[in-house]
Amino acid sequence: MAPGKTAPRLLQDLLTYDPKYEERAGRNILTSAPPQYDPNRPPVPAVPFRSCRHALLIKDEQSLLPTAEKDPDAPDVHKIASYCPQCRWHIDVVVDCRDKTGKTRRCRTAESDFLLHHFVYDDDEGANGAVGLGSQHAARKYTFTCSAVECPVKVHIHMKPPHLSENDIETLTNKAQLRKRWEDAKRIAGERADTVMARSVDGLDYLNTYLLDALNPVKGKARIPLLNKKFLKTFGRDCDSILQRLGFTTELEVQGDPSSRVWYLPRPAESQGPLETTLRNTIEDTRYELNTIILKSPENDRVGAPKNPLFPTPAGAHIERALACDNYDRVPGRTASTNHEEDHPCYAALGAVGDFSDALILFAFAQQIVVDVESRSYYYECLQDLAVGRKSEELQIQVATYGSQGFTSRRELDAAYKSFGIEPAHAKHLNDEHIIGTFRSRLSDISPHMAEDARRQLRIIGDARNSETIRAEASDALETYEQALSWLDLTEEVADDFVVTMVSLKTGDKLGSLDTARKAVSIIAEHRNSSRLRQWLKEGSMDQPEMDMGEAYALFSISDRTAKVDFDVMKTTIAFAPPESAEKMQKAYQMIEQDQATNFNNRSNQSEVRRNDYPLETWPVGLRNIGNTCYLNSVLQFLFTIKPLRDLVLNCDEYLQDPSPEALRGKKVGRTDVTADRVEVAQKFIRELRTFFNHMITAPTDTVQPAIDIAALALCKTDTPQSEPKSPGPDSKKDDSLGSIEGAPVIGPMLAPANDSALAATSTADSVMGDDNSDTSMQAMNLQGPSQDATSAPPAAPTRPPPIPPRPAVPTKSKIGNIEESARQQDAAEVLGNIFDLFSCAIKGKGLLREDEQLDMIKELFFSDVTSVRNTKPKPEESHELRDHFLVSPGWRDRNLYATLDDDFGQSEMEGGITKYDYIRQAAPVQIINLRRLQFDKEKGEQVYDRSHIGLEKTLYLDRYLEKTQSLPQLELLKLREAQWEKQGQLRLYEQRRDALRRTDVEGLDLAESVDEASAFIADLSKQYEEQADDALPTPPPELADALTEKAQLLKKDLAQMDVQMTSLEAEIDSLFKESRDHPYRLHAVFTHRGGTKGGHYWIYIYDFQNNLWRKYNDDHVTLVTESDIFDREIAAMPSASTGVVYIREDLIHTITEAVRREPLPVEAETQGDVHMRDADDAIPQLEPVAYNDVQVIDGVEKS
């Protein structure tokens, strides 16, 4: 927790806090801890130079004041609205005493021991706008909470800049501008114009009168014609922005006649109470500012002004009364009114003020060490200094008492850190384990006397950090399990065998530490209830352990032994386990199977354990990951929700293409002739998908497992999906990862390593296309070598030396291995595109499109007709393309989805100066937009991941990307797009400059951060050289670090300002199309990825339009989520990122989508408990068995 401050200190800081100079000071006086006082360094001013020392005056009509007779902490709210006549800032102090959380004992009452309120800044509720250019003029809001446990008081401080800026005052009072307005008035009004120029004070005085009339409306005074003599010469047209900002309105009484313009006074609503903020407050505030400015004018220049002066009274006493600090205990003979000198920094450190009595100083100290434990050594040092400086016997006694309780000063703490070679400035960044480790490393090399001194120094550090772990280490005591593990340098998950090993390493030849080691082992043995460790303590040795039930469950990563387990998942784990682990895992499986049957009546033929705690009849099933299929699972879940597509799959026999050569003549998909082989593969995929979709509908469980063939057919873009993909070549680096989708590697369960002893077959094509249970497919997947008959006869004795053994052939991959290799070579768009091609190849067409492309349901649902226009001479050239998705780039900054699409469809320049743009001639009902997260950085020569947050729209309007809309013909829409392109040109200039500021050779740092780090490095280097006092060393110029720091700040401002300007430009672009809403599309699905360039995981969010809710489909888990999960940026070290979004045409959402279709069968109807998908019997002819006659045998005998 941050340090706090007492109520008088808060008030003193408020009266000296000037937002205009906060940036120069480098800290916020109200909310930041004051700089720590060091007598050996130049003093830091408590108040920045030129800061305004506010003399606050009360604004009665906006205040709710506490009364002197009434208890200031009564259960209500006090508001002291004030303003400073020197800087004209408005400052509201709201003291909220209402009890909202059961806190009833307010400070400084008979029921409380607290002598004063002690406030801590509440950063969660603070909302200051001090960000970016011009932040010194932004409004601020700060909230402070009393640190007393039972006190409900909160203080809200609102600070608002003047409503009239210096530029506004210059506009109203500058004589040159007034003379110009007078000349313009004579030109506009002729003889009716006033004959005398307005005085500098007249504009202020007239505006003050107008605002007073607005607050107290009188019939006939609400209208001001432009041709009014006084108004025309004083305000003219130069002050329009000032008047409109204050609520004035204007209109023309005669259209086309500028001289008929009339202004109307603001119309503020009646006051709703001091706690409400309305236009009335703005007008009242402006009157106070005008009154102050007028009264500061020379008296002879303001004769007769102001006509209605204000005479506010000081606000300080009211604020003190509201904060319950109007009559606190002070040092005799010293009061705040006579104390004009700046307090010693130690007072500010304790959150106190200089006139506090000794009792209040001790109260402030006690509160500070509670809320800011890490700095208690500094606070204790401040208390020591104040005790000496004030010559207070009471304080000196308390200092001695605290010292006897283990308190140490900062000087003593610094010496303790330095005794271990730790720089005190770095200590706050080090954890307790690091400090203890440093202590232990020194302990072995010093004498017993020096060891005792080291423990004393460690105890000082432990007391300062309030660390029981460090204190225990300093006392050399072993009492707890954690201390025993720490002494042996172990963690909780370490097995018993390694505990004994560490005892041997720790003791070695130090026999004196053996007793301590045995005590540590004894504590660990009792905590773990380990009979083997007890045996070691008694006999000095341990028997080899039998596998216990806990280890059996742990082998399968099962943490809850009381829950029913999924036996099929366990069997799959065993199947893919390394050979050396299979026997152990099989034994563990048998133990778990017996334990589950005996204790939980869970047998291997029962249904699986539930993953999702929702009714089976109304909730979608989850899909189990079979290895690198998290993205494919997301695609399958998405496709299942597209109702026409799902119906096609479930009734596919009605739609399947005749594979005969006559029927396939002229059939083209993707501009390629479709072969009979391709049709067979595609129809196998459709049949597999039909079986799978049926299981998704009827499964009596809440998860199902896709068949391997579905993954193979979807991911392998060949006519023989089980064949091995093209090798990356002998020089390519081996990749043991699980592959990638959209170039991003995927995290998932690793498969068993290839069997190095397996031998290559002569042919592997289509080796597992048949039944998984056939001998052929098993041989093709396992390749255990020739049969025993082929090798039973012993080889003849060699007649010559054996030849050099041939190199072993590369092991043949299994089906899953091929799937993973294919996944590495494709991105997300290619996977979904391949599935769409499979559908089109498998089904009959409805007609022909351009270039004889087949028209079918897939084209109707997902493919948009896109036109690209190249502005060539003498006339533009058009090309047309069918697209099933749009690929956009996040752009390395947070922005909305429209901005990314604008880049894709916007005007771009090609070679030769030719420009190009795209538009959608006919938009598909389903729009898929993929985000290019993984990109190649040419300068770095590596892939980089763009984690920028893309703001998604619930409803996306495609109008701006179309050829024409219902309300806009093509030419009018093109004009809007040309205006958009002009602004996009400005955006690109900003992007180039921003990219130059963002890109550096240092990963994770932009240019400003790199310059800042260079400044810090040079400053540290200069400091080291000064400490070494070596004139021979080249020392950087002393001003270089400061110059770099200043440059870094300027670069940060430039970067922030560019982001603001780019966001503003994008908002202007959006405003061009704010009326274009003829073609709405609703957000249906969001493909999401978490990870980086070297690993990650996919899931999908899908919206259920029938039930109006979002679900997260994360492999086998399907859960309910809120909109914030989809639309808000995730705050995390590695936040998730959307990689693809799907929108559905609004008028078709209920026709096209249906998120849930479930008709679960009774459990009795299932022959197997879990739904484990098998390949569909699609009548593909049995494949030839793999021939082994050419396999090379490496046994030292030449093959015959």
PDB file of C-alpha atoms in Angstrom, residues 198-384:
ATOM      1  CA  ALA A 198     -15.394  49.177 -26.567  1.00  0.00           C
ATOM      2  CA  ARG A 199     -13.108  49.258 -23.520  1.00  0.00           C
ATOM      3  CA  SER A 200     -10.976  46.228 -22.578  1.00  0.00           C
ATOM      4  CA  VAL A 201     -13.196  45.599 -19.591  1.00  0.00           C
ATOM      5  CA  ASP A 202     -16.520  45.879 -21.448  1.00  0.00           C
ATOM      6  CA  GLY A 203     -16.473  42.409 -22.973  1.00  0.00           C
ATOM      7  CA  LEU A 204     -15.872  40.856 -19.555  1.00  0.00           C
ATOM      8  CA  ASP A 205     -18.535  43.026 -17.920  1.00  0.00           C
ATOM      9  CA  TYR A 206     -21.186  42.435 -20.614  1.00  0.00           C
ATOM     10  CA  LEU A 207     -20.531  38.684 -20.567  1.00  0.00           C
ATOM     11  CA  ASN A 208     -20.855  38.713 -16.769  1.00  0.00           C
ATOM     12  CA  THR A 209     -24.225  40.491 -17.112  1.00  0.00           C
ATOM     13  CA  TYR A 210     -25.449  38.048 -19.777  1.00  0.00           C
ATOM     14  CA  LEU A 211     -24.580  35.096 -17.549  1.00  0.00           C
ATOM     15  CA  LEU A 212     -26.318  36.671 -14.558  1.00  0.00           C
ATOM     16  CA  ASP A 213     -29.436  37.153 -16.692  1.00  0.00           C
ATOM     17  CA  ALA A 214     -29.196  33.505 -17.767  1.00  0.00           C
ATOM     18  CA  LEU A 215     -29.177  32.405 -14.125  1.00  0.00           C
ATOM     19  CA  ASN A 216     -32.132  34.687 -13.347  1.00  0.00           C
ATOM     20  CA  PRO A 217     -34.125  34.763 -16.597  1.00  0.00           C
ATOM     21  CA  VAL A 218     -36.287  37.819 -17.230  1.00  0.00           C
ATOM     22  CA  LYS A 219     -38.714  38.019 -20.109  1.00  0.00           C
ATOM     23  CA  GLY A 220     -37.309  40.074 -22.980  1.00  0.00           C
ATOM     24  CA  LYS A 221     -33.654  39.694 -22.019  1.00  0.00           C
ATOM     25  CA  ALA A 222     -32.966  36.268 -23.478  1.00  0.00           C
ATOM     26  CA  ARG A 223     -32.447  37.520 -27.060  1.00  0.00           C
ATOM     27  CA  ILE A 224     -29.374  39.464 -28.306  1.00  0.00           C
ATOM     28  CA  PRO A 225     -29.381  40.575 -31.966  1.00  0.00           C
ATOM     29  CA  LEU A 226     -26.005  40.613 -33.675  1.00  0.00           C
ATOM     30  CA  LEU A 227     -26.677  44.242 -34.701  1.00  0.00           C
ATOM     31  CA  ASN A 228     -27.023  45.278 -31.058  1.00  0.00           C
ATOM     32  CA  LYS A 229     -24.548  48.176 -30.827  1.00  0.00           C
ATOM     33  CA  LYS A 230     -22.753  47.000 -27.720  1.00  0.00           C
ATOM     34  CA  PHE A 231     -22.719  43.339 -28.735  1.00  0.00           C
ATOM     35  CA  LEU A 232     -21.508  43.990 -32.283  1.00  0.00           C
ATOM     36  CA  LYS A 233     -18.559  46.194 -31.332  1.00  0.00           C
ATOM     37  CA  THR A 234     -17.589  44.108 -28.284  1.00  0.00           C
ATOM     38  CA  PHE A 235     -18.037  40.523 -29.475  1.00  0.00           C
ATOM     39  CA  GLY A 236     -18.691  40.604 -33.231  1.00  0.00           C
ATOM     40  CA  ARG A 237     -18.096  37.205 -34.770  1.00  0.00           C
ATOM     41  CA  ASP A 238     -14.678  36.599 -33.145  1.00  0.00           C
ATOM     42  CA  CYS A 239     -16.128  35.353 -29.861  1.00  0.00           C
ATOM     43  CA  ASP A 240     -18.568  32.759 -31.208  1.00  0.00           C
ATOM     44  CA  SER A 241     -16.614  29.782 -29.856  1.00  0.00           C
ATOM     45  CA  ILE A 242     -16.464  31.326 -26.360  1.00  0.00           C
ATOM     46  CA  LEU A 243     -20.207  31.983 -26.295  1.00  0.00           C
ATOM     47  CA  GLN A 244     -21.151  28.541 -27.628  1.00  0.00           C
ATOM     48  CA  ARG A 245     -18.903  26.858 -25.087  1.00  0.00           C
ATOM     49  CA  LEU A 246     -20.822  28.648 -22.334  1.00  0.00           C
ATOM     50  CA  GLY A 247     -24.203  27.489 -23.654  1.00  0.00           C
ATOM     51  CA  PHE A 248     -25.207  30.434 -25.884  1.00  0.00           C
ATOM     52  CA  THR A 249     -27.098  29.449 -29.046  1.00  0.00           C
ATOM     53  CA  THR A 250     -27.506  31.296 -32.335  1.00  0.00           C
ATOM     54  CA  GLU A 251     -29.711  31.220 -35.405  1.00  0.00           C
ATOM     55  CA  LEU A 252     -30.579  33.268 -38.505  1.00  0.00           C
ATOM     56  CA  GLU A 253     -33.999  34.921 -38.377  1.00  0.00           C
ATOM     57  CA  VAL A 254     -33.852  35.538 -42.151  1.00  0.00           C
ATOM     58  CA  GLN A 255     -32.262  32.772 -44.177  1.00  0.00           C
ATOM     59  CA  GLY A 256     -29.327  34.012 -46.252  1.00  0.00           C
ATOM     60  CA  ASP A 257     -28.976  37.298 -44.334  1.00  0.00           C
ATOM     61  CA  PRO A 258     -25.954  37.144 -41.986  1.00  0.00           C
ATOM     62  CA  SER A 259     -26.963  40.420 -40.342  1.00  0.00           C
ATOM     63  CA  SER A 260     -30.177  38.823 -39.052  1.00  0.00           C
ATOM     64  CA  ARG A 261     -28.239  36.530 -36.726  1.00  0.00           C
ATOM     65  CA  VAL A 262     -29.567  36.425 -33.183  1.00  0.00           C
ATOM     66  CA  TRP A 263     -27.939  35.026 -30.033  1.00  0.00           C
ATOM     67  CA  TYR A 264     -29.899  33.483 -27.168  1.00  0.00           C
ATOM     68  CA  LEU A 265     -28.733  33.285 -23.581  1.00  0.00           C
ATOM     69  CA  PRO A 266     -27.966  29.885 -22.061  1.00  0.00           C
ATOM     70  CA  ARG A 267     -30.936  28.113 -20.521  1.00  0.00           C
ATOM     71  CA  PRO A 268     -29.610  26.313 -17.426  1.00  0.00           C
ATOM     72  CA  ALA A 269     -31.983  24.030 -15.543  1.00  0.00           C
ATOM     73  CA  GLU A 270     -32.973  24.790 -11.993  1.00  0.00           C
ATOM     74  CA  SER A 271     -30.406  23.693  -9.422  1.00  0.00           C
ATOM     75  CA  GLN A 272     -30.852  20.075  -8.349  1.00  0.00           C
ATOM     76  CA  GLY A 273     -28.600  20.478  -5.328  1.00  0.00           C
ATOM     77  CA  PRO A 274     -24.918  21.124  -4.680  1.00  0.00           C
ATOM     78  CA  LEU A 275     -23.901  17.546  -5.458  1.00  0.00           C
ATOM     79  CA  GLU A 276     -25.142  17.728  -9.078  1.00  0.00           C
ATOM     80  CA  THR A 277     -22.994  19.170 -11.891  1.00  0.00           C
ATOM     81  CA  THR A 278     -24.923  20.979 -14.629  1.00  0.00           C
ATOM     82  CA  LEU A 279     -24.660  23.876 -17.063  1.00  0.00           C
ATOM     83  CA  ARG A 280     -25.641  26.137 -14.162  1.00  0.00           C
ATOM     84  CA  ASN A 281     -22.353  25.296 -12.436  1.00  0.00           C
ATOM     85  CA  THR A 282     -20.405  26.221 -15.559  1.00  0.00           C
ATOM     86  CA  ILE A 283     -22.116  29.603 -15.763  1.00  0.00           C
ATOM     87  CA  GLU A 284     -21.576  30.286 -12.049  1.00  0.00           C
ATOM     88  CA  ASP A 285     -17.905  29.294 -12.301  1.00  0.00           C
ATOM     89  CA  THR A 286     -17.395  31.595 -15.287  1.00  0.00           C
ATOM     90  CA  ARG A 287     -18.945  34.498 -13.356  1.00  0.00           C
ATOM     91  CA  TYR A 288     -16.441  33.994 -10.553  1.00  0.00           C
ATOM     92  CA  GLU A 289     -13.618  34.035 -13.073  1.00  0.00           C
ATOM     93  CA  LEU A 290     -14.946  37.175 -14.779  1.00  0.00           C
ATOM     94  CA  ASN A 291     -15.380  38.906 -11.438  1.00  0.00           C
ATOM     95  CA  THR A 292     -11.733  38.152 -10.548  1.00  0.00           C
ATOM     96  CA  ILE A 293     -10.365  39.299 -13.920  1.00  0.00           C
ATOM     97  CA  ILE A 294     -12.362  42.544 -13.840  1.00  0.00           C
ATOM     98  CA  LEU A 295     -11.259  43.416 -10.307  1.00  0.00           C
ATOM     99  CA  LYS A 296      -7.602  42.846 -11.289  1.00  0.00           C
ATOM    100  CA  SER A 297      -7.930  45.518 -14.008  1.00  0.00           C
ATOM    101  CA  PRO A 298      -6.677  49.043 -13.182  1.00  0.00           C
ATOM    102  CA  GLU A 299      -9.370  50.951 -11.333  1.00  0.00           C
ATOM    103  CA  ASN A 300      -9.460  53.853 -13.791  1.00  0.00           C
ATOM    104  CA  ASP A 301     -10.005  51.355 -16.674  1.00  0.00           C
ATOM    105  CA  ARG A 302     -13.005  49.672 -15.051  1.00  0.00           C
ATOM    106  CA  VAL A 303     -15.187  52.571 -13.977  1.00  0.00           C
ATOM    107  CA  GLY A 304     -18.702  51.219 -13.539  1.00  0.00           C
ATOM    108  CA  ALA A 305     -17.581  47.592 -13.774  1.00  0.00           C
ATOM    109  CA  PRO A 306     -18.407  45.056 -12.639  1.00  0.00           C
ATOM    110  CA  LYS A 307     -22.055  45.929 -12.421  1.00  0.00           C
ATOM    111  CA  ASN A 308     -22.865  42.957 -10.205  1.00  0.00           C
ATOM    112  CA  PRO A 309     -19.672  42.173  -8.239  1.00  0.00           C
ATOM    113  CA  LEU A 310     -19.196  39.026  -6.170  1.00  0.00           C
ATOM    114  CA  PHE A 311     -17.585  39.039  -2.725  1.00  0.00           C
ATOM    115  CA  PRO A 312     -16.838  35.404  -1.763  1.00  0.00           C
ATOM    116  CA  THR A 313     -15.319  34.511   1.596  1.00  0.00           C
ATOM    117  CA  PRO A 314     -12.320  32.222   2.347  1.00  0.00           C
ATOM    118  CA  ALA A 315     -12.990  28.494   2.152  1.00  0.00           C
ATOM    119  CA  GLY A 316     -10.160  27.201   4.367  1.00  0.00           C
ATOM    120  CA  ALA A 317     -12.096  27.054   7.640  1.00  0.00           C
ATOM    121  CA  HIS A 318     -14.949  25.137   6.003  1.00  0.00           C
ATOM    122  CA  ILE A 319     -12.546  22.547   4.539  1.00  0.00           C
ATOM    123  CA  GLU A 320     -10.823  22.128   7.912  1.00  0.00           C
ATOM    124  CA  ARG A 321     -14.176  21.594   9.598  1.00  0.00           C
ATOM    125  CA  ALA A 322     -15.253  19.029   6.992  1.00  0.00           C
ATOM    126  CA  LEU A 323     -11.951  17.147   7.378  1.00  0.00           C
ATOM    127  CA  ALA A 324     -12.267  17.264  11.188  1.00  0.00           C
ATOM    128  CA  CYS A 325      -8.920  19.022  11.551  1.00  0.00           C
ATOM    129  CA  ASP A 326     -10.048  22.539  12.519  1.00  0.00           C
ATOM    130  CA  ASN A 327      -8.850  22.320  16.102  1.00  0.00           C
ATOM    131  CA  TYR A 328      -6.158  19.657  16.418  1.00  0.00           C
ATOM    132  CA  ASP A 329      -3.422  19.543  19.072  1.00  0.00           C
ATOM    133  CA  ARG A 330      -0.583  21.899  18.093  1.00  0.00           C
ATOM    134  CA  VAL A 331       2.873  22.736  19.416  1.00  0.00           C
ATOM    135  CA  PRO A 332       2.489  25.524  22.024  1.00  0.00           C
ATOM    136  CA  GLY A 333       3.243  28.930  20.573  1.00  0.00           C
ATOM    137  CA  ARG A 334       3.220  27.726  16.978  1.00  0.00           C
ATOM    138  CA  THR A 335       0.190  27.858  14.692  1.00  0.00           C
ATOM    139  CA  ALA A 336      -0.367  27.450  11.016  1.00  0.00           C
ATOM    140  CA  SER A 337      -1.170  31.119  10.586  1.00  0.00           C
ATOM    141  CA  THR A 338       2.255  32.205  11.901  1.00  0.00           C
ATOM    142  CA  ASN A 339       4.205  29.352  10.317  1.00  0.00           C
ATOM    143  CA  HIS A 340       5.254  30.613   6.898  1.00  0.00           C
ATOM    144  CA  GLU A 341       8.491  28.676   6.488  1.00  0.00           C
ATOM    145  CA  GLU A 342       8.568  25.373   4.610  1.00  0.00           C
ATOM    146  CA  ASP A 343       8.311  22.288   6.811  1.00  0.00           C
ATOM    147  CA  HIS A 344      11.235  19.910   7.174  1.00  0.00           C
ATOM    148  CA  PRO A 345      10.936  17.019   4.635  1.00  0.00           C
ATOM    149  CA  CYS A 346      10.566  14.545   7.510  1.00  0.00           C
ATOM    150  CA  TYR A 347       7.142  16.007   8.310  1.00  0.00           C
ATOM    151  CA  ALA A 348       5.939  15.374   4.759  1.00  0.00           C
ATOM    152  CA  ALA A 349       7.369  11.840   4.892  1.00  0.00           C
ATOM    153  CA  LEU A 350       5.219  11.047   7.941  1.00  0.00           C
ATOM    154  CA  GLY A 351       2.170  12.712   6.401  1.00  0.00           C
ATOM    155  CA  ALA A 352       2.302  15.363   9.142  1.00  0.00           C
ATOM    156  CA  VAL A 353       2.712  19.159   9.313  1.00  0.00           C
ATOM    157  CA  GLY A 354       5.183  21.230  11.319  1.00  0.00           C
ATOM    158  CA  ASP A 355       2.804  22.466  14.012  1.00  0.00           C
ATOM    159  CA  PHE A 356       1.760  18.961  15.109  1.00  0.00           C
ATOM    160  CA  SER A 357       2.144  18.123  18.775  1.00  0.00           C
ATOM    161  CA  ASP A 358       4.435  15.238  19.720  1.00  0.00           C
ATOM    162  CA  ALA A 359       1.395  12.974  20.194  1.00  0.00           C
ATOM    163  CA  LEU A 360       0.217  13.686  16.632  1.00  0.00           C
ATOM    164  CA  ILE A 361       3.723  13.089  15.256  1.00  0.00           C
ATOM    165  CA  LEU A 362       3.715   9.658  16.889  1.00  0.00           C
ATOM    166  CA  PHE A 363       0.172   9.034  15.600  1.00  0.00           C
ATOM    167  CA  ALA A 364       1.264   9.897  12.044  1.00  0.00           C
ATOM    168  CA  PHE A 365       4.331   7.638  12.342  1.00  0.00           C
ATOM    169  CA  ALA A 366       2.235   4.714  13.628  1.00  0.00           C
ATOM    170  CA  GLN A 367      -0.164   5.019  10.699  1.00  0.00           C
ATOM    171  CA  GLN A 368       2.567   5.309   8.075  1.00  0.00           C
ATOM    172  CA  ILE A 369       4.359   2.119   9.146  1.00  0.00           C
ATOM    173  CA  VAL A 370       1.031   0.271   8.915  1.00  0.00           C
ATOM    174  CA  VAL A 371       0.146   1.362   5.381  1.00  0.00           C
ATOM    175  CA  ASP A 372       3.700   1.387   3.966  1.00  0.00           C
ATOM    176  CA  VAL A 373       5.671  -1.395   5.642  1.00  0.00           C
ATOM    177  CA  GLU A 374       8.470  -1.395   3.063  1.00  0.00           C
ATOM    178  CA  SER A 375       9.566   2.141   3.995  1.00  0.00           C
ATOM    179  CA  ARG A 376       9.333   1.850   7.759  1.00  0.00           C
ATOM    180  CA  SER A 377      13.130   2.199   8.177  1.00  0.00           C
ATOM    181  CA  TYR A 378      12.924   5.590   6.478  1.00  0.00           C
ATOM    182  CA  TYR A 379       9.982   6.625   8.657  1.00  0.00           C
ATOM    183  CA  TYR A 380      11.869   5.539  11.766  1.00  0.00           C
ATOM    184  CA  GLU A 381      14.840   7.631  10.639  1.00  0.00           C
ATOM    185  CA  CYS A 382      12.521  10.624  10.135  1.00  0.00           C
ATOM    186  CA  LEU A 383      11.165  10.128  13.648  1.00  0.00           C
ATOM    187  CA  GLN A 384      14.739  10.057  14.995  1.00  0.00           C
TER     188      GLN A 384
END
